[in-house]
mmCIF file of N, CA and C in Angstrom:
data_model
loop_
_atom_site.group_PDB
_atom_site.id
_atom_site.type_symbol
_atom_site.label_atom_id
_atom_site.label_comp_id
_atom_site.label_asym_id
_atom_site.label_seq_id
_atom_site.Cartn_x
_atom_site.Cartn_y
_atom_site.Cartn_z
ATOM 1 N N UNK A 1 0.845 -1.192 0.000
ATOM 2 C CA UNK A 1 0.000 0.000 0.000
ATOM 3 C C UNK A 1 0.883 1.247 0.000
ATOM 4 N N UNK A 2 0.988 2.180 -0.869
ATOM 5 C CA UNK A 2 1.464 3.097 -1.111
ATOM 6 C C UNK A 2 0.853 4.424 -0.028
ATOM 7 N N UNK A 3 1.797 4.456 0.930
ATOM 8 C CA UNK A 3 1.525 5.776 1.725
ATOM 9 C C UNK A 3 2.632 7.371 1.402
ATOM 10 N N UNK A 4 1.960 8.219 0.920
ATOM 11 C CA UNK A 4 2.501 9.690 1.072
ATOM 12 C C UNK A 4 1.825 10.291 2.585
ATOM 13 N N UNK A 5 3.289 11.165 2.951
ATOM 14 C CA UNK A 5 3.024 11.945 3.916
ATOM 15 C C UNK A 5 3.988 13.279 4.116
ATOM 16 N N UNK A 6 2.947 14.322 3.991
ATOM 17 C CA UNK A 6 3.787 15.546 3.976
ATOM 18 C C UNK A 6 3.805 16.268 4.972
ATOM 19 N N UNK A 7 5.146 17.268 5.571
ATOM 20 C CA UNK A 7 4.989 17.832 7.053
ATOM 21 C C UNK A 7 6.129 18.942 6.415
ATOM 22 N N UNK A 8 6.272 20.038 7.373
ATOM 23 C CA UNK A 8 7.062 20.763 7.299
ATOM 24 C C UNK A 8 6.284 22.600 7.356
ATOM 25 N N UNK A 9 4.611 22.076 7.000
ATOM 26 C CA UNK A 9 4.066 23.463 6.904
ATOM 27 C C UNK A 9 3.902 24.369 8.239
ATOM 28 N N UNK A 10 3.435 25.629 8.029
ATOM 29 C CA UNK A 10 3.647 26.389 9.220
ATOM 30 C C UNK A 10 3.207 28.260 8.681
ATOM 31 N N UNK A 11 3.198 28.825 9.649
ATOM 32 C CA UNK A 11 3.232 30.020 9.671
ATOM 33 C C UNK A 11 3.895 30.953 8.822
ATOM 34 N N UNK A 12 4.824 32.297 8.265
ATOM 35 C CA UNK A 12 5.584 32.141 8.010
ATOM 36 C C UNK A 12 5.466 33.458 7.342
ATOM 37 N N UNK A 13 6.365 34.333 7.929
ATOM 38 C CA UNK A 13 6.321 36.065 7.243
ATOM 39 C C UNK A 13 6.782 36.236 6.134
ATOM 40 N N UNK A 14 6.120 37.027 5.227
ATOM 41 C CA UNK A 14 6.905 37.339 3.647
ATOM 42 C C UNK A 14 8.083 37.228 4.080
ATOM 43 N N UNK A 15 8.570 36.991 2.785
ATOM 44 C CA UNK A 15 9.971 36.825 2.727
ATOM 45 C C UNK A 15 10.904 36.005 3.455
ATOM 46 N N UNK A 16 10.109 34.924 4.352
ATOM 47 C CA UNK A 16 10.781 33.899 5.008
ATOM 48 C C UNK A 16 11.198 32.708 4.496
ATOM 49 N N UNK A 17 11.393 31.642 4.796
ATOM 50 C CA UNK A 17 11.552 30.588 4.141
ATOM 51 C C UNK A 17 10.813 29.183 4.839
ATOM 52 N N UNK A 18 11.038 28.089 4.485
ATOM 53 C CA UNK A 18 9.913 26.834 4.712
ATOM 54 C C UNK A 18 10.667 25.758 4.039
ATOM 55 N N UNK A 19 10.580 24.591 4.660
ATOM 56 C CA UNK A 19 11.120 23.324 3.896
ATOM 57 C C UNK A 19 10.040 22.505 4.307
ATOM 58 N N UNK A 20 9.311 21.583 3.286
ATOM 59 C CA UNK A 20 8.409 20.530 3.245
ATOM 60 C C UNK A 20 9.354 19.463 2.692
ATOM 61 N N UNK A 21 8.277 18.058 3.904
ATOM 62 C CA UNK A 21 9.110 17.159 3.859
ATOM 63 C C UNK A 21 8.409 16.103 3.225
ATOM 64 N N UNK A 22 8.230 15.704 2.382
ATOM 65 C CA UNK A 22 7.366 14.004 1.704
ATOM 66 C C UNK A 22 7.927 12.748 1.851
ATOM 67 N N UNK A 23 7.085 11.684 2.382
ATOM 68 C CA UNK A 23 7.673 10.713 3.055
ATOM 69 C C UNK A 23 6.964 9.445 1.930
ATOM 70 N N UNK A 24 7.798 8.675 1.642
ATOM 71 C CA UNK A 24 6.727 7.860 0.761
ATOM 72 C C UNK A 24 7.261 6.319 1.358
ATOM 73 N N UNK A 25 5.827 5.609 1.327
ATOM 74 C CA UNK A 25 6.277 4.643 1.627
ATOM 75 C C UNK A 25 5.256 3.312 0.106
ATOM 76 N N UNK A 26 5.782 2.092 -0.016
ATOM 77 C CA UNK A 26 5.378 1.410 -0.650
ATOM 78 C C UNK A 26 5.682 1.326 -2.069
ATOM 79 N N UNK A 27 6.518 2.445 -2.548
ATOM 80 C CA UNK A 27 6.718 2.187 -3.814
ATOM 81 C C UNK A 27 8.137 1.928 -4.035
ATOM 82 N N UNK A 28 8.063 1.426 -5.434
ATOM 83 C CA UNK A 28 9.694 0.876 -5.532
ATOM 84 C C UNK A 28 10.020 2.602 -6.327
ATOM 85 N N UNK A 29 11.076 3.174 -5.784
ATOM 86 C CA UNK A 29 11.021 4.313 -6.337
ATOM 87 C C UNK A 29 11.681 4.804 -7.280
ATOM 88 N N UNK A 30 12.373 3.647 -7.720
ATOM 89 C CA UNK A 30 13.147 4.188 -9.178
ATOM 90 C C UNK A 30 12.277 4.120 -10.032
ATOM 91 N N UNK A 31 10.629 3.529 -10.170
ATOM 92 C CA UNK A 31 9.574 3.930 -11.063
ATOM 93 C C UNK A 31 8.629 5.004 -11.156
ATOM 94 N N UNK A 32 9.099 5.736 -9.947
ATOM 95 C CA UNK A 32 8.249 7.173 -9.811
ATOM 96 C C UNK A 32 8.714 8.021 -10.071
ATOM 97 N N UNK A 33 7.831 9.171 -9.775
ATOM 98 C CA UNK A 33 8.052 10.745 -9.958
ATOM 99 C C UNK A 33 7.525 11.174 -9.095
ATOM 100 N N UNK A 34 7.924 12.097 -8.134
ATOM 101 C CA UNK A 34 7.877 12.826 -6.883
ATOM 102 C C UNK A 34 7.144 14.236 -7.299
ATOM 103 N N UNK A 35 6.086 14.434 -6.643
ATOM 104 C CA UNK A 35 6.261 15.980 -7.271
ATOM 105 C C UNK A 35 4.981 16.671 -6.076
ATOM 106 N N UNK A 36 5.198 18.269 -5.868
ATOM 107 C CA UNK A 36 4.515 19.001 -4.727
ATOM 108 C C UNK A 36 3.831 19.852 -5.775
ATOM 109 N N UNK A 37 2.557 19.810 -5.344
ATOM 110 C CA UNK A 37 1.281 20.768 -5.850
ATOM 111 C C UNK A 37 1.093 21.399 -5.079
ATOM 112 N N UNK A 38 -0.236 22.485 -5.112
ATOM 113 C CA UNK A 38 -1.034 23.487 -4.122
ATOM 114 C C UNK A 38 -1.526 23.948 -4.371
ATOM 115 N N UNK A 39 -2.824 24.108 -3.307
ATOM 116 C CA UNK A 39 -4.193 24.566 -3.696
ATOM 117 C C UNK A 39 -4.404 25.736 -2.449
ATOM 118 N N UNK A 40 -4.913 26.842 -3.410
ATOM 119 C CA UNK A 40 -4.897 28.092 -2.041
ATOM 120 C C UNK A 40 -6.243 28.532 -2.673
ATOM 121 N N UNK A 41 -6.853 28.614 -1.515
ATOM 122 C CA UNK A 41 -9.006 28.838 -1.316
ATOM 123 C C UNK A 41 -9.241 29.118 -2.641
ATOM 124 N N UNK A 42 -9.947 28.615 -3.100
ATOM 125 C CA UNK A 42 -10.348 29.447 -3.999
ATOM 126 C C UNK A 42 -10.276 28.951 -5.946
ATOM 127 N N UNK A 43 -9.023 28.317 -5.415
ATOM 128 C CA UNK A 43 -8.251 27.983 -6.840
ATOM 129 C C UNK A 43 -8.180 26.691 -7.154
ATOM 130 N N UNK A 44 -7.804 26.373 -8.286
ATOM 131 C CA UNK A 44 -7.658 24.864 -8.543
ATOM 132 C C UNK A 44 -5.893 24.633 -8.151
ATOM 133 N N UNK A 45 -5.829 23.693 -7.935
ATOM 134 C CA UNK A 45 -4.886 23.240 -7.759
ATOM 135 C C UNK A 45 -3.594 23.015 -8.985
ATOM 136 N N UNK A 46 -2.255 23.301 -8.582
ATOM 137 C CA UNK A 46 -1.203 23.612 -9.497
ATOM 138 C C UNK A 46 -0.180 23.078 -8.919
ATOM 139 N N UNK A 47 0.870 22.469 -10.789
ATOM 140 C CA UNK A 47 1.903 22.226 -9.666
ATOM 141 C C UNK A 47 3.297 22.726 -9.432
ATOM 142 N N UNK A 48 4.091 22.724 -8.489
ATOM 143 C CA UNK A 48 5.044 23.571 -8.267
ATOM 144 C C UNK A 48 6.365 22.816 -9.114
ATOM 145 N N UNK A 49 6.414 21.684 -8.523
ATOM 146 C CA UNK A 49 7.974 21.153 -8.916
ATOM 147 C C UNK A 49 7.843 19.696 -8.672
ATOM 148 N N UNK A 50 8.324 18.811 -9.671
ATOM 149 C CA UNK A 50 8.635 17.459 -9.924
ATOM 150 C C UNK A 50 9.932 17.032 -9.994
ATOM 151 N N UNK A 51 10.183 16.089 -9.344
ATOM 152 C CA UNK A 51 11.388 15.253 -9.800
ATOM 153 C C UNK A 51 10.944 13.497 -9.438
ATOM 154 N N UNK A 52 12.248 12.949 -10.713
ATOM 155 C CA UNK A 52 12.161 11.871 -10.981
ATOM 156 C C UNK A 52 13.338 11.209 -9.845
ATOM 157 N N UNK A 53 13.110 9.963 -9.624
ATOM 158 C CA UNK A 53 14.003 9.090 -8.458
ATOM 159 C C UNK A 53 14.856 8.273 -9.519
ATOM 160 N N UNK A 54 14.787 7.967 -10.750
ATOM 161 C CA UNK A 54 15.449 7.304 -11.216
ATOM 162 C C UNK A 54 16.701 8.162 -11.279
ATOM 163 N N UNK A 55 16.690 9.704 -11.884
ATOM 164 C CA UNK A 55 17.885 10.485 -12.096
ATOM 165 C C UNK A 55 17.636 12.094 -11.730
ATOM 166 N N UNK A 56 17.796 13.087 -12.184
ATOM 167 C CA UNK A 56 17.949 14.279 -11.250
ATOM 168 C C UNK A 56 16.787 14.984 -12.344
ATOM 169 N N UNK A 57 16.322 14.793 -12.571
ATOM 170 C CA UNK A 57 15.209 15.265 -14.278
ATOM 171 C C UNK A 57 14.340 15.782 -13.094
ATOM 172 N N UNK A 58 14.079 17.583 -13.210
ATOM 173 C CA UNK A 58 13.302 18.441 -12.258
ATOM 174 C C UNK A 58 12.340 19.220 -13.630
ATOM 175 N N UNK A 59 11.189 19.371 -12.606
ATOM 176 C CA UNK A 59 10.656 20.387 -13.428
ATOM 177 C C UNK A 59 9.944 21.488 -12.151
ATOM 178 N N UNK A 60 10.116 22.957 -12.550
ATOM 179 C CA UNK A 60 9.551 23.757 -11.834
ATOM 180 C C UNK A 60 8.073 24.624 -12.302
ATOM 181 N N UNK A 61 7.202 24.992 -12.081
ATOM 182 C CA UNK A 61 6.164 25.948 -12.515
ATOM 183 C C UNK A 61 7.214 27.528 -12.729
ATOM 184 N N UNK A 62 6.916 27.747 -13.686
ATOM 185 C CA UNK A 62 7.860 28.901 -14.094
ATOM 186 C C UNK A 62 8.224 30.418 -12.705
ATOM 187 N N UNK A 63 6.683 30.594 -12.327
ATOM 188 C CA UNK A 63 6.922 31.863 -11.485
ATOM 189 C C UNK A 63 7.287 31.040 -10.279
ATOM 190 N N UNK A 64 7.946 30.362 -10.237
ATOM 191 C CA UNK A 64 8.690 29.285 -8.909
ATOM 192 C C UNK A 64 10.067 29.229 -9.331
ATOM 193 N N UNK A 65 10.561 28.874 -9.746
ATOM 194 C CA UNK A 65 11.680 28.668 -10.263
ATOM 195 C C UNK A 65 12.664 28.776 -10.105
ATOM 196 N N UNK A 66 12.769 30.360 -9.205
ATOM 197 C CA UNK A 66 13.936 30.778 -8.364
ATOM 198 C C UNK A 66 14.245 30.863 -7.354
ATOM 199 N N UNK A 67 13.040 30.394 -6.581
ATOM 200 C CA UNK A 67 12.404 30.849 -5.050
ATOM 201 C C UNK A 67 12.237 29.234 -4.662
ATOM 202 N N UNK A 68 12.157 28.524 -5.211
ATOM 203 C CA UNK A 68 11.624 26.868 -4.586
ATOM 204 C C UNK A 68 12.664 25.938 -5.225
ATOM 205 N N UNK A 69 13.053 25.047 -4.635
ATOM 206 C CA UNK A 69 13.782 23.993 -5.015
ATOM 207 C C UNK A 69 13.307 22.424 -3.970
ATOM 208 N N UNK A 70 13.483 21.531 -5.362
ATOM 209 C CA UNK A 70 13.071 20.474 -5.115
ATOM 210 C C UNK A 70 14.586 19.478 -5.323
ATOM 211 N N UNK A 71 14.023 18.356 -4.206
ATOM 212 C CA UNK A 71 15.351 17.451 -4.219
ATOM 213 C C UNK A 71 14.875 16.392 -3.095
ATOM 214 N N UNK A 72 15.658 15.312 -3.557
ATOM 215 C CA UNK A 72 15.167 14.249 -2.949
ATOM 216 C C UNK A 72 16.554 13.228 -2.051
ATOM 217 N N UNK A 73 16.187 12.435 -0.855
ATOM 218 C CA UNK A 73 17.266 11.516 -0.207
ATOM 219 C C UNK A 73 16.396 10.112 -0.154
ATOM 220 N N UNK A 74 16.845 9.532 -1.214
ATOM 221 C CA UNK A 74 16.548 8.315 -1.224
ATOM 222 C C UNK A 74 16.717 7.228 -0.471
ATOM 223 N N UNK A 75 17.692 7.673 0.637
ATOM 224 C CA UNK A 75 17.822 6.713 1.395
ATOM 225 C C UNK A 75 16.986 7.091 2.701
ATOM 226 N N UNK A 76 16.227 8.455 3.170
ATOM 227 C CA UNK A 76 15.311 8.140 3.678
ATOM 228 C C UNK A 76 13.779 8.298 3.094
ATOM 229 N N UNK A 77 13.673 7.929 1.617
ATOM 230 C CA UNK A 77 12.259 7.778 0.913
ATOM 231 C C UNK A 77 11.515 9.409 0.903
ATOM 232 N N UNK A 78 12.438 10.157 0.730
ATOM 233 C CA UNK A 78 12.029 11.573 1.115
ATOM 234 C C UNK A 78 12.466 12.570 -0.157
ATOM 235 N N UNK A 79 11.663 13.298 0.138
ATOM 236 C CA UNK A 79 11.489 14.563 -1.377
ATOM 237 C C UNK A 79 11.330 15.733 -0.338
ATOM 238 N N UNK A 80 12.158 16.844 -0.746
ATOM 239 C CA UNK A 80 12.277 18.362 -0.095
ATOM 240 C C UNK A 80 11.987 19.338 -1.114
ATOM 241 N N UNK A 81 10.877 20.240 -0.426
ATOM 242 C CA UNK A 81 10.871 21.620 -1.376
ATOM 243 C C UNK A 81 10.997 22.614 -0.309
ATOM 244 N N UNK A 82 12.276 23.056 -0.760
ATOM 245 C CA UNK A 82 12.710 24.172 -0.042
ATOM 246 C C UNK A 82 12.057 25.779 -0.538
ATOM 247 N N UNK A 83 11.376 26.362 0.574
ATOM 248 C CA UNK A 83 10.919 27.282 -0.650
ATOM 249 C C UNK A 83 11.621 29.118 0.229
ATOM 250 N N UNK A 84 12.229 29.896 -0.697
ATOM 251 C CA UNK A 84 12.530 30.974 0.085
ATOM 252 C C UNK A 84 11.840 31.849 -0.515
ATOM 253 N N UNK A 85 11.865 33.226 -0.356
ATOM 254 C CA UNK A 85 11.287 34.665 -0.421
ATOM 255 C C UNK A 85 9.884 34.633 -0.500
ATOM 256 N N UNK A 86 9.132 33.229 0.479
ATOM 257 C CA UNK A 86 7.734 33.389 0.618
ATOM 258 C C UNK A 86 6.956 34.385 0.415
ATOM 259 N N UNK A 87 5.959 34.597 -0.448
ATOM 260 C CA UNK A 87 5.013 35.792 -0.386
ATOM 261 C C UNK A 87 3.197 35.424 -0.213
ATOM 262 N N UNK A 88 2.658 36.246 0.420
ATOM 263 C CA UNK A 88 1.719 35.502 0.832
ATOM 264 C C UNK A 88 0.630 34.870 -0.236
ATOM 265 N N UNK A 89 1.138 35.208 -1.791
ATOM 266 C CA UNK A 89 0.652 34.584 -3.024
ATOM 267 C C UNK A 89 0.897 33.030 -2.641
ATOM 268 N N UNK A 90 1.668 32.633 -1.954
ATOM 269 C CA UNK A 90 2.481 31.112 -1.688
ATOM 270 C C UNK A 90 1.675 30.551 -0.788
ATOM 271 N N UNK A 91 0.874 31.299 -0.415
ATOM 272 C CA UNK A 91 -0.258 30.482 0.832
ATOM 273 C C UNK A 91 -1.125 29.562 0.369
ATOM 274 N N UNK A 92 -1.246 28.641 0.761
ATOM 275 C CA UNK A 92 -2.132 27.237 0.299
ATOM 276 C C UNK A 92 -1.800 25.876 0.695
ATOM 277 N N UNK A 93 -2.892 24.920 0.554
ATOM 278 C CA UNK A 93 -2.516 23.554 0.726
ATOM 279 C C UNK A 93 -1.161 23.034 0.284
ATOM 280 N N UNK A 94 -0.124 22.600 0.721
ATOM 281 C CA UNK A 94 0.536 21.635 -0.402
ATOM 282 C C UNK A 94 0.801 20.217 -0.111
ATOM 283 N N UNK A 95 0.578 19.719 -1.267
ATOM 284 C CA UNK A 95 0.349 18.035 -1.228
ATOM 285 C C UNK A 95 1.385 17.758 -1.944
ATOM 286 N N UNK A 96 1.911 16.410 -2.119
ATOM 287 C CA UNK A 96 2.927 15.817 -2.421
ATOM 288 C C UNK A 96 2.299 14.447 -3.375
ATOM 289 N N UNK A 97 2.595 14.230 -4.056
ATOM 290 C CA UNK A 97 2.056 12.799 -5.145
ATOM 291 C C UNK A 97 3.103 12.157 -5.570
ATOM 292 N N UNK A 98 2.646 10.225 -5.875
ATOM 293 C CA UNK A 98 3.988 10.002 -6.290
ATOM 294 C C UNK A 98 2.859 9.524 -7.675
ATOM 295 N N UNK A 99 3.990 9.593 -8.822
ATOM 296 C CA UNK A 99 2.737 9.160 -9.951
ATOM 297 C C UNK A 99 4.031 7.869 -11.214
ATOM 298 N N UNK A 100 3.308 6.464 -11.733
ATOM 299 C CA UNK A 100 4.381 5.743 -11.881
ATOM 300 C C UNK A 100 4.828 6.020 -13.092
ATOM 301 N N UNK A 101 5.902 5.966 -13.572
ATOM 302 C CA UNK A 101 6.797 5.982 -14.741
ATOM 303 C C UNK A 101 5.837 7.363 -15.892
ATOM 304 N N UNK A 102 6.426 8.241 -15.182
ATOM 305 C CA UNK A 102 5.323 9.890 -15.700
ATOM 306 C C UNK A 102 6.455 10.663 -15.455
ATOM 307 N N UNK A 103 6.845 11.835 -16.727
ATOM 308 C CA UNK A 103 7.473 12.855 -16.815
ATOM 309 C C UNK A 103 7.284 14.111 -15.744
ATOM 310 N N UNK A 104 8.638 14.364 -15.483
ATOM 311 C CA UNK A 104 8.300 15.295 -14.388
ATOM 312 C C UNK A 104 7.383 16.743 -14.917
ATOM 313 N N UNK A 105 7.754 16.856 -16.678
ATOM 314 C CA UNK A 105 6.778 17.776 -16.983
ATOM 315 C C UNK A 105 5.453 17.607 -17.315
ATOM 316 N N UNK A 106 5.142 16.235 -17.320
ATOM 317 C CA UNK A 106 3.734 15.860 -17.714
ATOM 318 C C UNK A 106 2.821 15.862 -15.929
ATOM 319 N N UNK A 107 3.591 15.306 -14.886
ATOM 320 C CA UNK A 107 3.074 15.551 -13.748
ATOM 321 C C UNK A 107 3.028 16.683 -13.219
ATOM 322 N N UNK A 108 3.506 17.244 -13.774
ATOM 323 C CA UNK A 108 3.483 18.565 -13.230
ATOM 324 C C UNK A 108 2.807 19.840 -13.641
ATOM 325 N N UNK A 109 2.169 19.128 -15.436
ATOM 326 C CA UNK A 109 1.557 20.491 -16.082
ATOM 327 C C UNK A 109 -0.057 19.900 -15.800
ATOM 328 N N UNK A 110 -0.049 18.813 -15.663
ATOM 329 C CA UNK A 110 -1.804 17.875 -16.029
ATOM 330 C C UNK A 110 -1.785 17.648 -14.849
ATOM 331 N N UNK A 111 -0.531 17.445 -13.618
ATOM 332 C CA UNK A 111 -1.572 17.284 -12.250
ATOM 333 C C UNK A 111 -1.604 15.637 -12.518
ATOM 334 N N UNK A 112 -0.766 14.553 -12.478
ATOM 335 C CA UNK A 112 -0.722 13.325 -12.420
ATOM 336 C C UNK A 112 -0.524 13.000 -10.863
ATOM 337 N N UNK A 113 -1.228 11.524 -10.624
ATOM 338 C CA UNK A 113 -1.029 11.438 -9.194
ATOM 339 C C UNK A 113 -1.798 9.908 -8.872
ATOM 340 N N UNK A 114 -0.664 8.710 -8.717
ATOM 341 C CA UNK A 114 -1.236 7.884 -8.360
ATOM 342 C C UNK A 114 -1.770 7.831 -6.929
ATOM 343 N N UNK A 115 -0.839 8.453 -6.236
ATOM 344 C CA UNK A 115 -0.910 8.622 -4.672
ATOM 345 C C UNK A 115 -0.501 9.789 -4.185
ATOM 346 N N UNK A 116 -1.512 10.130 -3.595
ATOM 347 C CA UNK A 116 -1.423 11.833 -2.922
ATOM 348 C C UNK A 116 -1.118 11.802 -1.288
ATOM 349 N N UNK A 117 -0.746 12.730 -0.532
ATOM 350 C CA UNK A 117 -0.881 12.930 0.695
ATOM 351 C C UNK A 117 -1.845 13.394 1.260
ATOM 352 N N UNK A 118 -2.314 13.708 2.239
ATOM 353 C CA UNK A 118 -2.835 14.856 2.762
ATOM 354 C C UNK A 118 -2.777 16.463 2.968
ATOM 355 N N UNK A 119 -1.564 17.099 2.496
ATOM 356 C CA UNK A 119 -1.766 17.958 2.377
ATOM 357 C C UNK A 119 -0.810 18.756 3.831
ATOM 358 N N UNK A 120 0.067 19.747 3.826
ATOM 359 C CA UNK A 120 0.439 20.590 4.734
ATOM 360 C C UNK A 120 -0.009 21.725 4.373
ATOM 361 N N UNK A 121 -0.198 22.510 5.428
ATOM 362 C CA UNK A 121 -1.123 24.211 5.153
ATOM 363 C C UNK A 121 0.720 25.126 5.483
ATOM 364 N N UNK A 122 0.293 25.731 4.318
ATOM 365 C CA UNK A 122 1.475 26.992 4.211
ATOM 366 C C UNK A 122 0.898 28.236 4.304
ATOM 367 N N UNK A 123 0.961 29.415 5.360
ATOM 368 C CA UNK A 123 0.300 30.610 5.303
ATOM 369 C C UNK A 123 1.588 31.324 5.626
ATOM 370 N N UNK A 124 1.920 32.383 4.434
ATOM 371 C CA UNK A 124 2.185 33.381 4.747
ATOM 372 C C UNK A 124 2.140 34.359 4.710
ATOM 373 N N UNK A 125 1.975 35.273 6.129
ATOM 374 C CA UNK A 125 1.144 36.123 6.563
ATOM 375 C C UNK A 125 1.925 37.308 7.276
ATOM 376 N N UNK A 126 2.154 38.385 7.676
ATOM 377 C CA UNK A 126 2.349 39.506 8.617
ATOM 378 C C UNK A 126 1.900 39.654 9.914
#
Protein backbone atom coordinates (compact mmCIF):
# COMPACT_ATOMS: atom_id res chain seq x y z
CA UNK A 1 0.00 0.00 0.00
CA UNK A 2 1.46 3.10 -1.11
CA UNK A 3 1.52 5.78 1.73
CA UNK A 4 2.50 9.69 1.07
CA UNK A 5 3.02 11.95 3.92
CA UNK A 6 3.79 15.55 3.98
CA UNK A 7 4.99 17.83 7.05
CA UNK A 8 7.06 20.76 7.30
CA UNK A 9 4.07 23.46 6.90
CA UNK A 10 3.65 26.39 9.22
CA UNK A 11 3.23 30.02 9.67
CA UNK A 12 5.58 32.14 8.01
CA UNK A 13 6.32 36.07 7.24
CA UNK A 14 6.91 37.34 3.65
CA UNK A 15 9.97 36.83 2.73
CA UNK A 16 10.78 33.90 5.01
CA UNK A 17 11.55 30.59 4.14
CA UNK A 18 9.91 26.83 4.71
CA UNK A 19 11.12 23.32 3.90
CA UNK A 20 8.41 20.53 3.25
CA UNK A 21 9.11 17.16 3.86
CA UNK A 22 7.37 14.00 1.70
CA UNK A 23 7.67 10.71 3.06
CA UNK A 24 6.73 7.86 0.76
CA UNK A 25 6.28 4.64 1.63
CA UNK A 26 5.38 1.41 -0.65
CA UNK A 27 6.72 2.19 -3.81
CA UNK A 28 9.69 0.88 -5.53
CA UNK A 29 11.02 4.31 -6.34
CA UNK A 30 13.15 4.19 -9.18
CA UNK A 31 9.57 3.93 -11.06
CA UNK A 32 8.25 7.17 -9.81
CA UNK A 33 8.05 10.75 -9.96
CA UNK A 34 7.88 12.83 -6.88
CA UNK A 35 6.26 15.98 -7.27
CA UNK A 36 4.51 19.00 -4.73
CA UNK A 37 1.28 20.77 -5.85
CA UNK A 38 -1.03 23.49 -4.12
CA UNK A 39 -4.19 24.57 -3.70
CA UNK A 40 -4.90 28.09 -2.04
CA UNK A 41 -9.01 28.84 -1.32
CA UNK A 42 -10.35 29.45 -4.00
CA UNK A 43 -8.25 27.98 -6.84
CA UNK A 44 -7.66 24.86 -8.54
CA UNK A 45 -4.89 23.24 -7.76
CA UNK A 46 -1.20 23.61 -9.50
CA UNK A 47 1.90 22.23 -9.67
CA UNK A 48 5.04 23.57 -8.27
CA UNK A 49 7.97 21.15 -8.92
CA UNK A 50 8.63 17.46 -9.92
CA UNK A 51 11.39 15.25 -9.80
CA UNK A 52 12.16 11.87 -10.98
CA UNK A 53 14.00 9.09 -8.46
CA UNK A 54 15.45 7.30 -11.22
CA UNK A 55 17.89 10.49 -12.10
CA UNK A 56 17.95 14.28 -11.25
CA UNK A 57 15.21 15.26 -14.28
CA UNK A 58 13.30 18.44 -12.26
CA UNK A 59 10.66 20.39 -13.43
CA UNK A 60 9.55 23.76 -11.83
CA UNK A 61 6.16 25.95 -12.51
CA UNK A 62 7.86 28.90 -14.09
CA UNK A 63 6.92 31.86 -11.48
CA UNK A 64 8.69 29.28 -8.91
CA UNK A 65 11.68 28.67 -10.26
CA UNK A 66 13.94 30.78 -8.36
CA UNK A 67 12.40 30.85 -5.05
CA UNK A 68 11.62 26.87 -4.59
CA UNK A 69 13.78 23.99 -5.02
CA UNK A 70 13.07 20.47 -5.11
CA UNK A 71 15.35 17.45 -4.22
CA UNK A 72 15.17 14.25 -2.95
CA UNK A 73 17.27 11.52 -0.21
CA UNK A 74 16.55 8.32 -1.22
CA UNK A 75 17.82 6.71 1.39
CA UNK A 76 15.31 8.14 3.68
CA UNK A 77 12.26 7.78 0.91
CA UNK A 78 12.03 11.57 1.12
CA UNK A 79 11.49 14.56 -1.38
CA UNK A 80 12.28 18.36 -0.10
CA UNK A 81 10.87 21.62 -1.38
CA UNK A 82 12.71 24.17 -0.04
CA UNK A 83 10.92 27.28 -0.65
CA UNK A 84 12.53 30.97 0.08
CA UNK A 85 11.29 34.66 -0.42
CA UNK A 86 7.73 33.39 0.62
CA UNK A 87 5.01 35.79 -0.39
CA UNK A 88 1.72 35.50 0.83
CA UNK A 89 0.65 34.58 -3.02
CA UNK A 90 2.48 31.11 -1.69
CA UNK A 91 -0.26 30.48 0.83
CA UNK A 92 -2.13 27.24 0.30
CA UNK A 93 -2.52 23.55 0.73
CA UNK A 94 0.54 21.64 -0.40
CA UNK A 95 0.35 18.03 -1.23
CA UNK A 96 2.93 15.82 -2.42
CA UNK A 97 2.06 12.80 -5.15
CA UNK A 98 3.99 10.00 -6.29
CA UNK A 99 2.74 9.16 -9.95
CA UNK A 100 4.38 5.74 -11.88
CA UNK A 101 6.80 5.98 -14.74
CA UNK A 102 5.32 9.89 -15.70
CA UNK A 103 7.47 12.86 -16.81
CA UNK A 104 8.30 15.30 -14.39
CA UNK A 105 6.78 17.78 -16.98
CA UNK A 106 3.73 15.86 -17.71
CA UNK A 107 3.07 15.55 -13.75
CA UNK A 108 3.48 18.56 -13.23
CA UNK A 109 1.56 20.49 -16.08
CA UNK A 110 -1.80 17.87 -16.03
CA UNK A 111 -1.57 17.28 -12.25
CA UNK A 112 -0.72 13.33 -12.42
CA UNK A 113 -1.03 11.44 -9.19
CA UNK A 114 -1.24 7.88 -8.36
CA UNK A 115 -0.91 8.62 -4.67
CA UNK A 116 -1.42 11.83 -2.92
CA UNK A 117 -0.88 12.93 0.70
CA UNK A 118 -2.83 14.86 2.76
CA UNK A 119 -1.77 17.96 2.38
CA UNK A 120 0.44 20.59 4.73
CA UNK A 121 -1.12 24.21 5.15
CA UNK A 122 1.48 26.99 4.21
CA UNK A 123 0.30 30.61 5.30
CA UNK A 124 2.18 33.38 4.75
CA UNK A 125 1.14 36.12 6.56
CA UNK A 126 2.35 39.51 8.62
Amino acid sequence: QVQIVESGGGLVQPGGSLTLSCVDSGITRKYYTIGWFRQAPGKEREGVACITNSDDDTYYKDSMKERFTISRDNAKNTVYLQMNSLKPEDTAVYYCAAAYITTVEAMCTIIIGDAWGPGTRVTVSS
